[in-house]
Coordinates of C-alpha atoms and ligand atoms in Angstrom, one line a residue:
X1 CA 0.0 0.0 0.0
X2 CA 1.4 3.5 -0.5
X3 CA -0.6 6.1 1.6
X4 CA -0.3 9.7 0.5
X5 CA -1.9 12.9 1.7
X6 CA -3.3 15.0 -1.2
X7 CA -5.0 18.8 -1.2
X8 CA -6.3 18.7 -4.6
X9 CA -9.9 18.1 -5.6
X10 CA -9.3 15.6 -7.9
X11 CA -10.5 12.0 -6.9
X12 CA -8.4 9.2 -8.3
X13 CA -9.9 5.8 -8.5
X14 CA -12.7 4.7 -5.5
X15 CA -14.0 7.6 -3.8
X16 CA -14.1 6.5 0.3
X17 CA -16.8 8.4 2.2
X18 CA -16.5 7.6 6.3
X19 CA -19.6 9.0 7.4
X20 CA -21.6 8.9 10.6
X21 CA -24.7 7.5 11.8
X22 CA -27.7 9.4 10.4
X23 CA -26.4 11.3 7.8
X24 CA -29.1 11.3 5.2
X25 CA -26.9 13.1 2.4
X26 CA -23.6 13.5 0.9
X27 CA -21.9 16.0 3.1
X28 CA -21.7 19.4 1.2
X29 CA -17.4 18.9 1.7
X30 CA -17.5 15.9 0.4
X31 CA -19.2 16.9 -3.1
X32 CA -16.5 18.3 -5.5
X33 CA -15.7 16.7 -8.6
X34 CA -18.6 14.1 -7.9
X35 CA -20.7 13.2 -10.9
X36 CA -24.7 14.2 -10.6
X37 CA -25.5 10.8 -11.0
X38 CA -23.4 9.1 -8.2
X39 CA -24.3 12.1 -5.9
X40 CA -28.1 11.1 -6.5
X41 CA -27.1 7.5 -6.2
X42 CA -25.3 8.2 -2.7
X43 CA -28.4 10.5 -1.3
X44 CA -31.0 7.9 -2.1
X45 CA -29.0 4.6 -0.3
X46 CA -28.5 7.5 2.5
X47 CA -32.0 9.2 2.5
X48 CA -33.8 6.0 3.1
X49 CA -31.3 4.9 5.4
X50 CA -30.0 1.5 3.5
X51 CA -26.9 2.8 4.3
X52 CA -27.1 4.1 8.1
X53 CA -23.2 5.0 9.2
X54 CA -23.5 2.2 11.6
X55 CA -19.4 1.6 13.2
X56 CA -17.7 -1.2 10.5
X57 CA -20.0 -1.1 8.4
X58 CA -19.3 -0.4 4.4
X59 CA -21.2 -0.3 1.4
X60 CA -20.3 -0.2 -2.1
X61 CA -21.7 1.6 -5.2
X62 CA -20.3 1.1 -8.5
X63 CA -21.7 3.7 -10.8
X64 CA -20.6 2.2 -14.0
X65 CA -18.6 4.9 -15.9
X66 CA -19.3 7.4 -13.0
X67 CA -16.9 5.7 -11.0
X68 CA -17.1 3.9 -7.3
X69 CA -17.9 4.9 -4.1
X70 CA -17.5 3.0 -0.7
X71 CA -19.4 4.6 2.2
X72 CA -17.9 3.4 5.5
X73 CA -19.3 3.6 8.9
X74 CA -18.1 5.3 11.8
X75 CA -21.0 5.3 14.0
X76 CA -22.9 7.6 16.3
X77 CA -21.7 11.2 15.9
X78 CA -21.8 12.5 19.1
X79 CA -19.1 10.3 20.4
X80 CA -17.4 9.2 17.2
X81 CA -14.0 8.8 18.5
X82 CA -10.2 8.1 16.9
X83 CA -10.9 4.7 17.6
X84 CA -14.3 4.3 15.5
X85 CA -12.2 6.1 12.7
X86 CA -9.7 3.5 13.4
X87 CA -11.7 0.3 13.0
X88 CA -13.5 2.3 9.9
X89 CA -10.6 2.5 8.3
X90 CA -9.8 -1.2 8.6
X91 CA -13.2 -2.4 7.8
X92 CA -12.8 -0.8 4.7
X93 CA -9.8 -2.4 3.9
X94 CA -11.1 -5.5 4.5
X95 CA -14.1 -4.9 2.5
X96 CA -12.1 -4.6 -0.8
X97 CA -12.6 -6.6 -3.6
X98 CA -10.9 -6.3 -7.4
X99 CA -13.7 -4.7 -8.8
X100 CA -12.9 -1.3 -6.5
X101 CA -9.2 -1.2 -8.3
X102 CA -6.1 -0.2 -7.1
X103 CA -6.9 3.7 -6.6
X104 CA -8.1 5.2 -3.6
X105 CA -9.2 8.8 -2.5
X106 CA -11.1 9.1 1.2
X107 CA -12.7 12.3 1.5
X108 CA -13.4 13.0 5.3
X109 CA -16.3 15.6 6.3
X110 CA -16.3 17.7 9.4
X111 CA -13.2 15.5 10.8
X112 CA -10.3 16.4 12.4
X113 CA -6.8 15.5 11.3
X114 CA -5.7 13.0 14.6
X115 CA -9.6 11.4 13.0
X116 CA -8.3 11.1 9.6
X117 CA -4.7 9.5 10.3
X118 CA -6.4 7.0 12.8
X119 CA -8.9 6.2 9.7
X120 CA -5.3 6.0 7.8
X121 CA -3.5 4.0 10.4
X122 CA -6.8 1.3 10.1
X123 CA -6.2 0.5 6.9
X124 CA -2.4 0.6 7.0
X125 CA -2.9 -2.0 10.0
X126 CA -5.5 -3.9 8.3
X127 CA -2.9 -4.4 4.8
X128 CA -1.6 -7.7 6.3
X129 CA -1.9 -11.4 5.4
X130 CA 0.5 -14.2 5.3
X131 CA 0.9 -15.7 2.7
X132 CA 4.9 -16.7 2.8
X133 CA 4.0 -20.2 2.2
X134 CA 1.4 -20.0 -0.5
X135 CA 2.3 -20.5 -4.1
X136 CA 2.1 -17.6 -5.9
X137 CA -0.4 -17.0 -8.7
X138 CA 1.3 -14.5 -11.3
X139 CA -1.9 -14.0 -13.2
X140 CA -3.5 -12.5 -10.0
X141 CA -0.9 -10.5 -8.7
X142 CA -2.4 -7.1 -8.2
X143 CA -0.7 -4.2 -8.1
X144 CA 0.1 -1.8 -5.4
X145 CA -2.7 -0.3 -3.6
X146 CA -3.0 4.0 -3.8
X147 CA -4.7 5.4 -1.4
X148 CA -5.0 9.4 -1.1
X149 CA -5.9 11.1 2.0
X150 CA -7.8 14.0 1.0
X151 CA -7.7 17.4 3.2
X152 CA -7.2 21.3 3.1
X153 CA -3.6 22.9 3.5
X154 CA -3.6 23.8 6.8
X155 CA -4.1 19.9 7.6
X156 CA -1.5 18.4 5.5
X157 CA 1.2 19.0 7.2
X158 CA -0.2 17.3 10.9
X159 CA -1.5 15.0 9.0
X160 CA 1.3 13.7 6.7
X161 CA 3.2 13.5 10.1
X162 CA 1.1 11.6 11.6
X163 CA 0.7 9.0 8.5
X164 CA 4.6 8.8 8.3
X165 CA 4.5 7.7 12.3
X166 CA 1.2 5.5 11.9
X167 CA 3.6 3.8 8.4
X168 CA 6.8 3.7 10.8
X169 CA 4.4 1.9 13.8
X170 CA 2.7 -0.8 11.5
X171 CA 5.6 -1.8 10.1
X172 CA 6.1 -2.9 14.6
X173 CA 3.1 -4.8 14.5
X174 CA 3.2 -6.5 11.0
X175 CA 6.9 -7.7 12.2
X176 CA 5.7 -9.2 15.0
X177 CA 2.5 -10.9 13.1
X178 CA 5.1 -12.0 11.2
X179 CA 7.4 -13.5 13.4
X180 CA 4.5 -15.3 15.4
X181 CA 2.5 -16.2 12.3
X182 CA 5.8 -18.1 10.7
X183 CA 5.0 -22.2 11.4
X184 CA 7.4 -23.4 14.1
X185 CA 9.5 -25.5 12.3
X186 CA 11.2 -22.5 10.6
X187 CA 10.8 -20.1 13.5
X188 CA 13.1 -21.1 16.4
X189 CA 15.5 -19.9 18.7
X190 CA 18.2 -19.2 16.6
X191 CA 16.0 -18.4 13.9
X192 CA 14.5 -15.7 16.0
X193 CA 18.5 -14.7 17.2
X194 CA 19.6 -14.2 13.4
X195 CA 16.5 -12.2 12.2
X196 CA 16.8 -9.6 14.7
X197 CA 20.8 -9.8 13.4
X198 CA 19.8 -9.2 10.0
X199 CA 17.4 -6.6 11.1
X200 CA 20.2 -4.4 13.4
X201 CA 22.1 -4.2 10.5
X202 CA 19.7 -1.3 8.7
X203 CA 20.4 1.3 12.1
X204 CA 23.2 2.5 13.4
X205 CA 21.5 3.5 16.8
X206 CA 20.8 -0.6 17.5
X207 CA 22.9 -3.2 18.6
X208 CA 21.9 -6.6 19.2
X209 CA 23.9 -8.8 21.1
X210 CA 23.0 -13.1 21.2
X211 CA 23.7 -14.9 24.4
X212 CA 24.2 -18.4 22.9
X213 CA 23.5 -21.8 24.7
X214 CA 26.6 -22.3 26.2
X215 CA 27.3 -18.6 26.9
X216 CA 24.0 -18.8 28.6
X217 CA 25.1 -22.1 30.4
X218 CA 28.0 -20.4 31.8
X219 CA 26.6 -17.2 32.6
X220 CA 24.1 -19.3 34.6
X221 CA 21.0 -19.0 33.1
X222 CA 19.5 -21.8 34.5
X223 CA 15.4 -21.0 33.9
X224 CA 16.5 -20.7 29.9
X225 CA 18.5 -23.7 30.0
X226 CA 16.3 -26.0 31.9
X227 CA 13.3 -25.3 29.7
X228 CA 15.1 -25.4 26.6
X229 CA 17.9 -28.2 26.7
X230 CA 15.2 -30.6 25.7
X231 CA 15.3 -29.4 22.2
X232 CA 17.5 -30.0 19.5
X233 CA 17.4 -26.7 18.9
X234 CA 19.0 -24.5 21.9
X235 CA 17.8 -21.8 23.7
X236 CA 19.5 -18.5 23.5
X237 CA 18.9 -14.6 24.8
X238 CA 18.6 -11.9 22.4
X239 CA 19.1 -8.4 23.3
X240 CA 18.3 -5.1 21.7
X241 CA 19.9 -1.7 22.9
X242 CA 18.7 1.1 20.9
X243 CA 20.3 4.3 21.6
X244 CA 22.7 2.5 24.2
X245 CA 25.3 5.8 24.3
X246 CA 22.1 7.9 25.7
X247 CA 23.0 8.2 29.7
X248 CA 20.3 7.6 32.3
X249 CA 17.6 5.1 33.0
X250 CA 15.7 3.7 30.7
X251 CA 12.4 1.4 29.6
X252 CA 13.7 -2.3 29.5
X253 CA 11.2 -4.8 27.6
X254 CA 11.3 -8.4 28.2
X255 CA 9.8 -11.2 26.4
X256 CA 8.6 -14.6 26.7
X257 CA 10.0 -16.4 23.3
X258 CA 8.9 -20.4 23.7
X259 CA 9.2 -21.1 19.9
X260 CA 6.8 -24.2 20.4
X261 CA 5.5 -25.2 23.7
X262 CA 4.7 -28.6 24.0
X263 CA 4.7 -28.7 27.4
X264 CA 7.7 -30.8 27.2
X265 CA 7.4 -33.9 29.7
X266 CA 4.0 -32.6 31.5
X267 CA 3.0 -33.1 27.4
X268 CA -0.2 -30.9 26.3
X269 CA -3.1 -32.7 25.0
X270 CA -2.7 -33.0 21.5
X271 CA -6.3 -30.9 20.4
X272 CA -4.7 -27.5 19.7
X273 CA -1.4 -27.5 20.0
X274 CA -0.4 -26.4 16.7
X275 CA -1.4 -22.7 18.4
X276 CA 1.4 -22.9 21.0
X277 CA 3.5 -21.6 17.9
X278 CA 2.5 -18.3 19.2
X279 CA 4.0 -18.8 22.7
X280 CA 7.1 -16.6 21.5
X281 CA 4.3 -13.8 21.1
X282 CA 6.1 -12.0 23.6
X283 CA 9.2 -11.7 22.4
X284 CA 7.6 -10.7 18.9
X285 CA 6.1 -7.8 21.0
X286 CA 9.5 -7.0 22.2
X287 CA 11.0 -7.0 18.4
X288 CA 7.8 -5.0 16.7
X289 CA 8.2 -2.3 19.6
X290 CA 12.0 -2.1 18.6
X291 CA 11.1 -1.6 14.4
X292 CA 7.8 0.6 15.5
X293 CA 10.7 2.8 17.4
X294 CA 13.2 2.6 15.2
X295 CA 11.1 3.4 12.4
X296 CA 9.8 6.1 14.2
X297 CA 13.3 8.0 14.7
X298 CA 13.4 7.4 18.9
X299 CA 15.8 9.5 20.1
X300 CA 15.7 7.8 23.5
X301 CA 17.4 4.8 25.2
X302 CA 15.2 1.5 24.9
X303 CA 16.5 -2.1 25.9
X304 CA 14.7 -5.4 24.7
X305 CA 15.5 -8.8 26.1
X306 CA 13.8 -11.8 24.4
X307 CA 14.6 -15.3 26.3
X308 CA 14.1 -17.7 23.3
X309 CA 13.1 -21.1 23.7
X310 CA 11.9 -24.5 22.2
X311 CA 9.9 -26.8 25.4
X312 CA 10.0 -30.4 24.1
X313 CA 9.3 -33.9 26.0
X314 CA 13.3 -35.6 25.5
X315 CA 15.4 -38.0 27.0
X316 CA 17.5 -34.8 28.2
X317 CA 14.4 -32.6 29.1
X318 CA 13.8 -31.0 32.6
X319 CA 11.5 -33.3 34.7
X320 CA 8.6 -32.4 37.1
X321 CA 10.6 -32.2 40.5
X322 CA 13.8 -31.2 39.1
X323 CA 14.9 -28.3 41.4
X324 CA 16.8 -25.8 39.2
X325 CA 19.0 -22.0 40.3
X326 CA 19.2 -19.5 37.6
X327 CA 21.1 -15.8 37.6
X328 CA 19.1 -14.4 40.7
X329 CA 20.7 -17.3 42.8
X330 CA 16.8 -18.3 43.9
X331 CA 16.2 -22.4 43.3
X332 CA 13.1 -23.0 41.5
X333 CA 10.8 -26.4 42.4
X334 CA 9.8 -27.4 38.6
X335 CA 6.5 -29.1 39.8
X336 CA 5.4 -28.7 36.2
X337 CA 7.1 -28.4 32.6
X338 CA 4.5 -27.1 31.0
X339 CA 4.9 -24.0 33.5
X340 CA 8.0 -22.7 31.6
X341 CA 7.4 -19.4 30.6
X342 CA 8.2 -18.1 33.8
X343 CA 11.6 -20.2 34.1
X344 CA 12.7 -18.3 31.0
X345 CA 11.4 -14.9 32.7
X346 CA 13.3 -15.7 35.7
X347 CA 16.4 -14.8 33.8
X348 CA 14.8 -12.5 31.9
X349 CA 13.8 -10.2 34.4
X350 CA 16.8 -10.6 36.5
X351 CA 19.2 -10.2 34.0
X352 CA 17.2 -6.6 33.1
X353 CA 18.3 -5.6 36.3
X354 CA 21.6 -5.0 34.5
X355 CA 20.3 -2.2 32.0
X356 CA 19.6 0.8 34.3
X357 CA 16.0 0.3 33.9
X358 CA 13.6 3.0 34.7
X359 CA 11.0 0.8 34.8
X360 CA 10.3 -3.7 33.2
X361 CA 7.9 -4.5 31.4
X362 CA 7.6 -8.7 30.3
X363 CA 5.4 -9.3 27.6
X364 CA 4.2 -13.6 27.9
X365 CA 1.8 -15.5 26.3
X366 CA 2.1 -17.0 29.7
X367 CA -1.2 -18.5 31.4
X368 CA -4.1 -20.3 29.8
X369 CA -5.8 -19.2 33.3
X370 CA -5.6 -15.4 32.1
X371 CA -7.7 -16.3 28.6
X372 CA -10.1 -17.9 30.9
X373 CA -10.6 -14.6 33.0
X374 CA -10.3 -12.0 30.5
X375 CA -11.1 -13.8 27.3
X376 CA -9.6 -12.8 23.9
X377 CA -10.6 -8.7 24.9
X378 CA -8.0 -7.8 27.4
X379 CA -4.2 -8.6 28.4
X380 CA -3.9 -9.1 31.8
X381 CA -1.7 -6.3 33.8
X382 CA -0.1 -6.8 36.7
X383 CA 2.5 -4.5 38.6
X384 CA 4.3 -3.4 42.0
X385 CA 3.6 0.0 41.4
X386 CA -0.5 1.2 41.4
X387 CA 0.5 4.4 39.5
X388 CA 2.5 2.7 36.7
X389 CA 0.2 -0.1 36.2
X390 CA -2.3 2.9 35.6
X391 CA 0.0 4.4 33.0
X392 CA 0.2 1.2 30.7
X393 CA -3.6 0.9 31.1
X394 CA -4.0 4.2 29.8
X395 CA -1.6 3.9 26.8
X396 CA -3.5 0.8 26.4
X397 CA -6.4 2.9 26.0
X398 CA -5.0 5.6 24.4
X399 CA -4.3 3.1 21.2
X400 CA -7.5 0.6 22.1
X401 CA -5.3 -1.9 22.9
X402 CA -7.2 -3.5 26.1
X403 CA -4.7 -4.0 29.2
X404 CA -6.7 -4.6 32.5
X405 CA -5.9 -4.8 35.9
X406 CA -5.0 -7.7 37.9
X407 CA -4.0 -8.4 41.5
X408 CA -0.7 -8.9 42.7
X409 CA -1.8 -10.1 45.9
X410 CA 0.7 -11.5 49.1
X411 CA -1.5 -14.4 49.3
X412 CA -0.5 -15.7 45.9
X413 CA 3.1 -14.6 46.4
X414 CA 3.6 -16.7 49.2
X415 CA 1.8 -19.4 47.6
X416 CA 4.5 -19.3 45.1
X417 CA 7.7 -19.1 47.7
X418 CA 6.0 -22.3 49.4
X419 CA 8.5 -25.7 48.0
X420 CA 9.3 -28.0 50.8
X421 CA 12.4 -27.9 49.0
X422 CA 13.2 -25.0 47.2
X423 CA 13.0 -21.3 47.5
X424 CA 10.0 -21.3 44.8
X425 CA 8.0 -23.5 43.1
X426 CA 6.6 -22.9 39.5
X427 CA 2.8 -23.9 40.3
X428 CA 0.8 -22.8 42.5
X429 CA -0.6 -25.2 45.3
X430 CA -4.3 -25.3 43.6
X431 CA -6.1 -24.6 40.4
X432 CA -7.8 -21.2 40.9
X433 CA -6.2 -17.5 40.1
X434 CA -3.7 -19.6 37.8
X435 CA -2.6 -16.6 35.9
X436 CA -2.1 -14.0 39.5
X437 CA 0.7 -17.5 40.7
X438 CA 1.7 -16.8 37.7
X439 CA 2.5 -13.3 38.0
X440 CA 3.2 -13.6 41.7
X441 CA 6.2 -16.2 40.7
X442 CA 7.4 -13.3 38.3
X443 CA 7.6 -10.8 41.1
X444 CA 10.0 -12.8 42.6
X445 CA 13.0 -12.6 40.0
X446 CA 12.5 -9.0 39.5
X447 CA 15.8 -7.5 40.9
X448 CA 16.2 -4.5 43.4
X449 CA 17.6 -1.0 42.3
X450 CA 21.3 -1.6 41.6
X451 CA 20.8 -5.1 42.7
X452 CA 21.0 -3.7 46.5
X453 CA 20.2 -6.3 48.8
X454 CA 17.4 -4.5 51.2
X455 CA 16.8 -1.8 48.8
X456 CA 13.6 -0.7 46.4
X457 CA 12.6 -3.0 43.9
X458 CA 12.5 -2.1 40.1
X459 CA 8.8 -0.8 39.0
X460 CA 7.7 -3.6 36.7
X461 CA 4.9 -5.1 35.0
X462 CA 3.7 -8.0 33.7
X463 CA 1.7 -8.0 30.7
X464 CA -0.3 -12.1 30.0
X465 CA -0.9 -11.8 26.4
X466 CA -1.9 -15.1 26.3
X467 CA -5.3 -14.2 24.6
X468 CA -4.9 -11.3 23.1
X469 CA -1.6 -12.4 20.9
X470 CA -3.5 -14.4 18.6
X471 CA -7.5 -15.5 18.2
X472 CA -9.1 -12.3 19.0
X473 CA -11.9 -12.5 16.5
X474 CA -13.0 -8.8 17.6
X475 CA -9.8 -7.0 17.0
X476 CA -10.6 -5.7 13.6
X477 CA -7.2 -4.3 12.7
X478 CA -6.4 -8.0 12.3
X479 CA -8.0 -10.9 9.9
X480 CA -6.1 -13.7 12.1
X481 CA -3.5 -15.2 13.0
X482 CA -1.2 -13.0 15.1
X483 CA -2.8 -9.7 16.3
X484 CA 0.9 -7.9 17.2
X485 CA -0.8 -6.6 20.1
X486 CA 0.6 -3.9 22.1
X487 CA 3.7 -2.8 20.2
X488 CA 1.2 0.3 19.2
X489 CA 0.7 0.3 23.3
X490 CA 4.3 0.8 23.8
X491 CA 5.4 2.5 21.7
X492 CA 3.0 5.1 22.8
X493 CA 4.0 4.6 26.1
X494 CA 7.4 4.9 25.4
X495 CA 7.3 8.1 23.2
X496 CA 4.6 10.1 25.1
X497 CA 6.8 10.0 28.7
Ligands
BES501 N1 2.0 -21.2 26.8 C1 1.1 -21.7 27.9 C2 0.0 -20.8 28.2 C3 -1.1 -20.7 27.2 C4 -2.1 -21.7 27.2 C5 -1.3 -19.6 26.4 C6 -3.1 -21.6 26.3 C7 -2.3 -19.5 25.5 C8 -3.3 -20.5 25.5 C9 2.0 -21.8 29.1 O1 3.3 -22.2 29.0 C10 1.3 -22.9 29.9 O2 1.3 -24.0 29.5 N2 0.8 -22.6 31.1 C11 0.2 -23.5 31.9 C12 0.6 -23.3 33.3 C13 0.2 -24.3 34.3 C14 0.9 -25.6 34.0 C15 0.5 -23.8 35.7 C16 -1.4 -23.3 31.7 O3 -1.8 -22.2 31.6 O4 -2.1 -24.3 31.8
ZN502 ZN1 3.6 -24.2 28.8
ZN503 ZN1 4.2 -21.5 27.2

């Protein structure tokens, strides 16, 4: 797709109309250059309401040699907000078919320019499908799609800043669709490891650095290694510093990155499992908020840390009981191997401890408990510190990217520091509030300030993406398949303080 911002009157190709909920004809600044006959065709569908503006909704009028005209919904006008525009924009997209062509002008009425480039940023987010593994038919390759964003002069400046940044974002989330939609025989650790090699290489403000398996062995990674020495293909650490000479503290993201997640000996039941490809969702989060700020021209510090890893059952896989120690110096009770994403954190979040961090966030596909309380509509949040926690759920909200908050209760934490044997265990001692064990067991590898023995701890949160990473039928910036979920979140986050 290539998205331009135009100030001419001229309408190239399909004419796209977003219009509200009881408009009953063509907005007077939407008229110019329109053909009598397609505005009469336009006032009738709209003055006996067979087109009503309802949100996502779209019809389409061909008017033979008069051109084409798609009238998109954005719902009721008095509270029509950037995200209606948003999910306008992508139901249009999706609503495309050959017959509309490869040209495209949106006209906007009575809109203002953040309204126009969240209609934009829609359909940018909505261009996706994967299709890497499909053979390709040359007779129906179309051609690139041109869409126009119509406005005055005064607008065209916000706006074609605002386009550029909504380009320089998707490009985040489609990368990490990407990365999570790719089948799990080709994406693996060190697959993971070399693309974000390759992908350094285009700015010289990033370095990434790979902690291979036996560097991580001897650095004594223990979480990483237990859950991945199972697989024939080893676990690793990937790091991204952008920005690394700025001085001061800075955001450090950490992601889950289980490549597959078989459970390894405490095996999954076989219905499903094909979807546990997606258990490195968190580490594509952690890669897409990298491009999405790189893209973007971040001027500030930002550190990513992915732990990468394959679970498999093997003859040299952990075991239920094994008692493992990992960077923090804490032994973990591995009661359960299907409970690894946390043994990967462990290391994870201690080692981020390293990075001057102003504040952790982890990203994991981490609890099935977490889809069962909050469904495919929200990521679960957790944090130590109320007033942060409040900040993500706001950039969360700021972007409609649903993060909602959870409990970090003491209960659960000392549920979690209670092995007969170890200093924690890695399941809780019951079945219920699965996913706040979960985040409780997190807490406890998240390091103090400078490490200090008695001092503060880091702020930190934990993000369960577990149903919002893939199989959220309602996101409509998504067909399916990965949604890429919360790159847009941080990267807000990160670039609005
Ligand atoms: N990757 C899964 C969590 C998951 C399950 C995500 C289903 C999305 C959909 C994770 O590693 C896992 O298996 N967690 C266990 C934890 C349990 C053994 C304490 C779970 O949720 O059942
Ligand atoms: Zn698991
Ligand atoms: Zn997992």
């Amino acid at each position: 797709m290539d998205m331009t911002v135009s100030v001419n009157d001229n309408i190239n190709g399909t004419l796209i109309l977003p219009l509200t909920e009881g408009t009953e004809s063509i907005p007077e600044d939407c008229e110019r250059g329109l053909p009598n006959s397609m505005k009469a065709q336009i006032n009738r569908v709209l003055g006996d309401a067979d087109f009503k503006g309802k949100a996502k909704s779209t019809m389409s009028l061909i008017g033979g040699e008069d051109g084409k005209v798609i009238l998109a919904g954005l719902g009721k006008s008095e509270d029509v907000s950037v995200h209606d525009y948003r999910k306008s924009g992508a139901s249009v997209f999706a609503s495309l078919k050959k017959s509309h062509g490869n040209d495209f002008t949106v006209r906007f009425s009575n809109s203002s320019v953040k309204q126009m480039a969240a209609f934009a940023e829609g359909m940018m987010l909505r261009d996706y499908s994967y299709d890497n593994y499909k053979m390709k038919d040359e007779d129906s390759e179309e051609g690139i799609k041109q869409i126009r964003l119509a406005c005055n002069e005064k607008e065209a400046e916000e706006l074609t800043a605002l386009v550029e940044m909504y380009k320089g974002i998707t490009k985040g989330v489609h990368l990490s669709r990407d990365l999570g939609n790719c089948p799990p025989n080709d994406m693996y650790p060190e697959e993971f490891a070399d693309r974000a090699w390759e992908w350094a290489k285009q700015y010289d403000n990033v370095d990434v650095t790979i902690i291979n398996y036996d560097q991580a062995i001897k650095a004594g990674m223990g979480g990483l290694v237990a859950v991945g020495m199972g697989s024939s293909r080893k676990p690793c650490m990937v790091i991204f510093e952008m920005n690394k000479d700025v001085k001061g503290k800075c955001p450090v993201l950490v992601g889950k990155g289980i490549t597959f997640d078989t459970g390894g000996i405490s095996l999954k039941p076989g219905a499903g499992m094909d979807e546990m490809k997606y258990d490195m969702g968190g580490s594509a989060t952690v890669f897409g908020t990298m491009e999405a700020l790189a893209q973007t021209g971040h001027k500030g510090k930002v550190v990513g840390m992915t732990c990468m890893a394959e679970n498999m059952p093997a003859a040299n896989a952990q075991r239920p009981g094994d008692v493992i120690k990992g960077l923090s110096g804490k032994t973990i009770e591995v009661l359960n191997t299907d409970a690894e994403g946390r043994l990967v954190l462990s290391d994870g979040l201690w080692k981020a401890g390293e990075y001057n961090p102003e504040y952790i966030i982890d990203f994991a596909t981490l609890t099935g408990a977490c889809v069962v309380a909050l469904g495919h509509e929200a990521t679960g949040l957790w944090s130590n510190n109320d007033e942060f926690r409040t900040r993500i759920h706001e950039a969360g909200n700021a972007v409609d990217e649903l993060a909602w908050p959870m409990p970090l209760l003491p209960a659960f934490e000392k549920e979690m520091t209670d092995s007969k044997i170890a200093d924690t265990r890695n399941l809780g001692a019951g079945r219920w509030g699965g996913a706040n064990t979960a985040a409780a067991f997190l807490k406890q590898f998240v390091p103090n300030v400078d490490y200090e023995k008695d001092g503060e701890q880091i702020t930190w949160a934990h993000m369960d993406i577990a149903g919002t990473y893939w199989g959220a039928k309602t996101n409509t910036m998504v067909k399916d398949g990965a949604t890429g979920i919360h790159v847009r979140t941080m990267h807000h986050l990160i670039t609005n303080g």
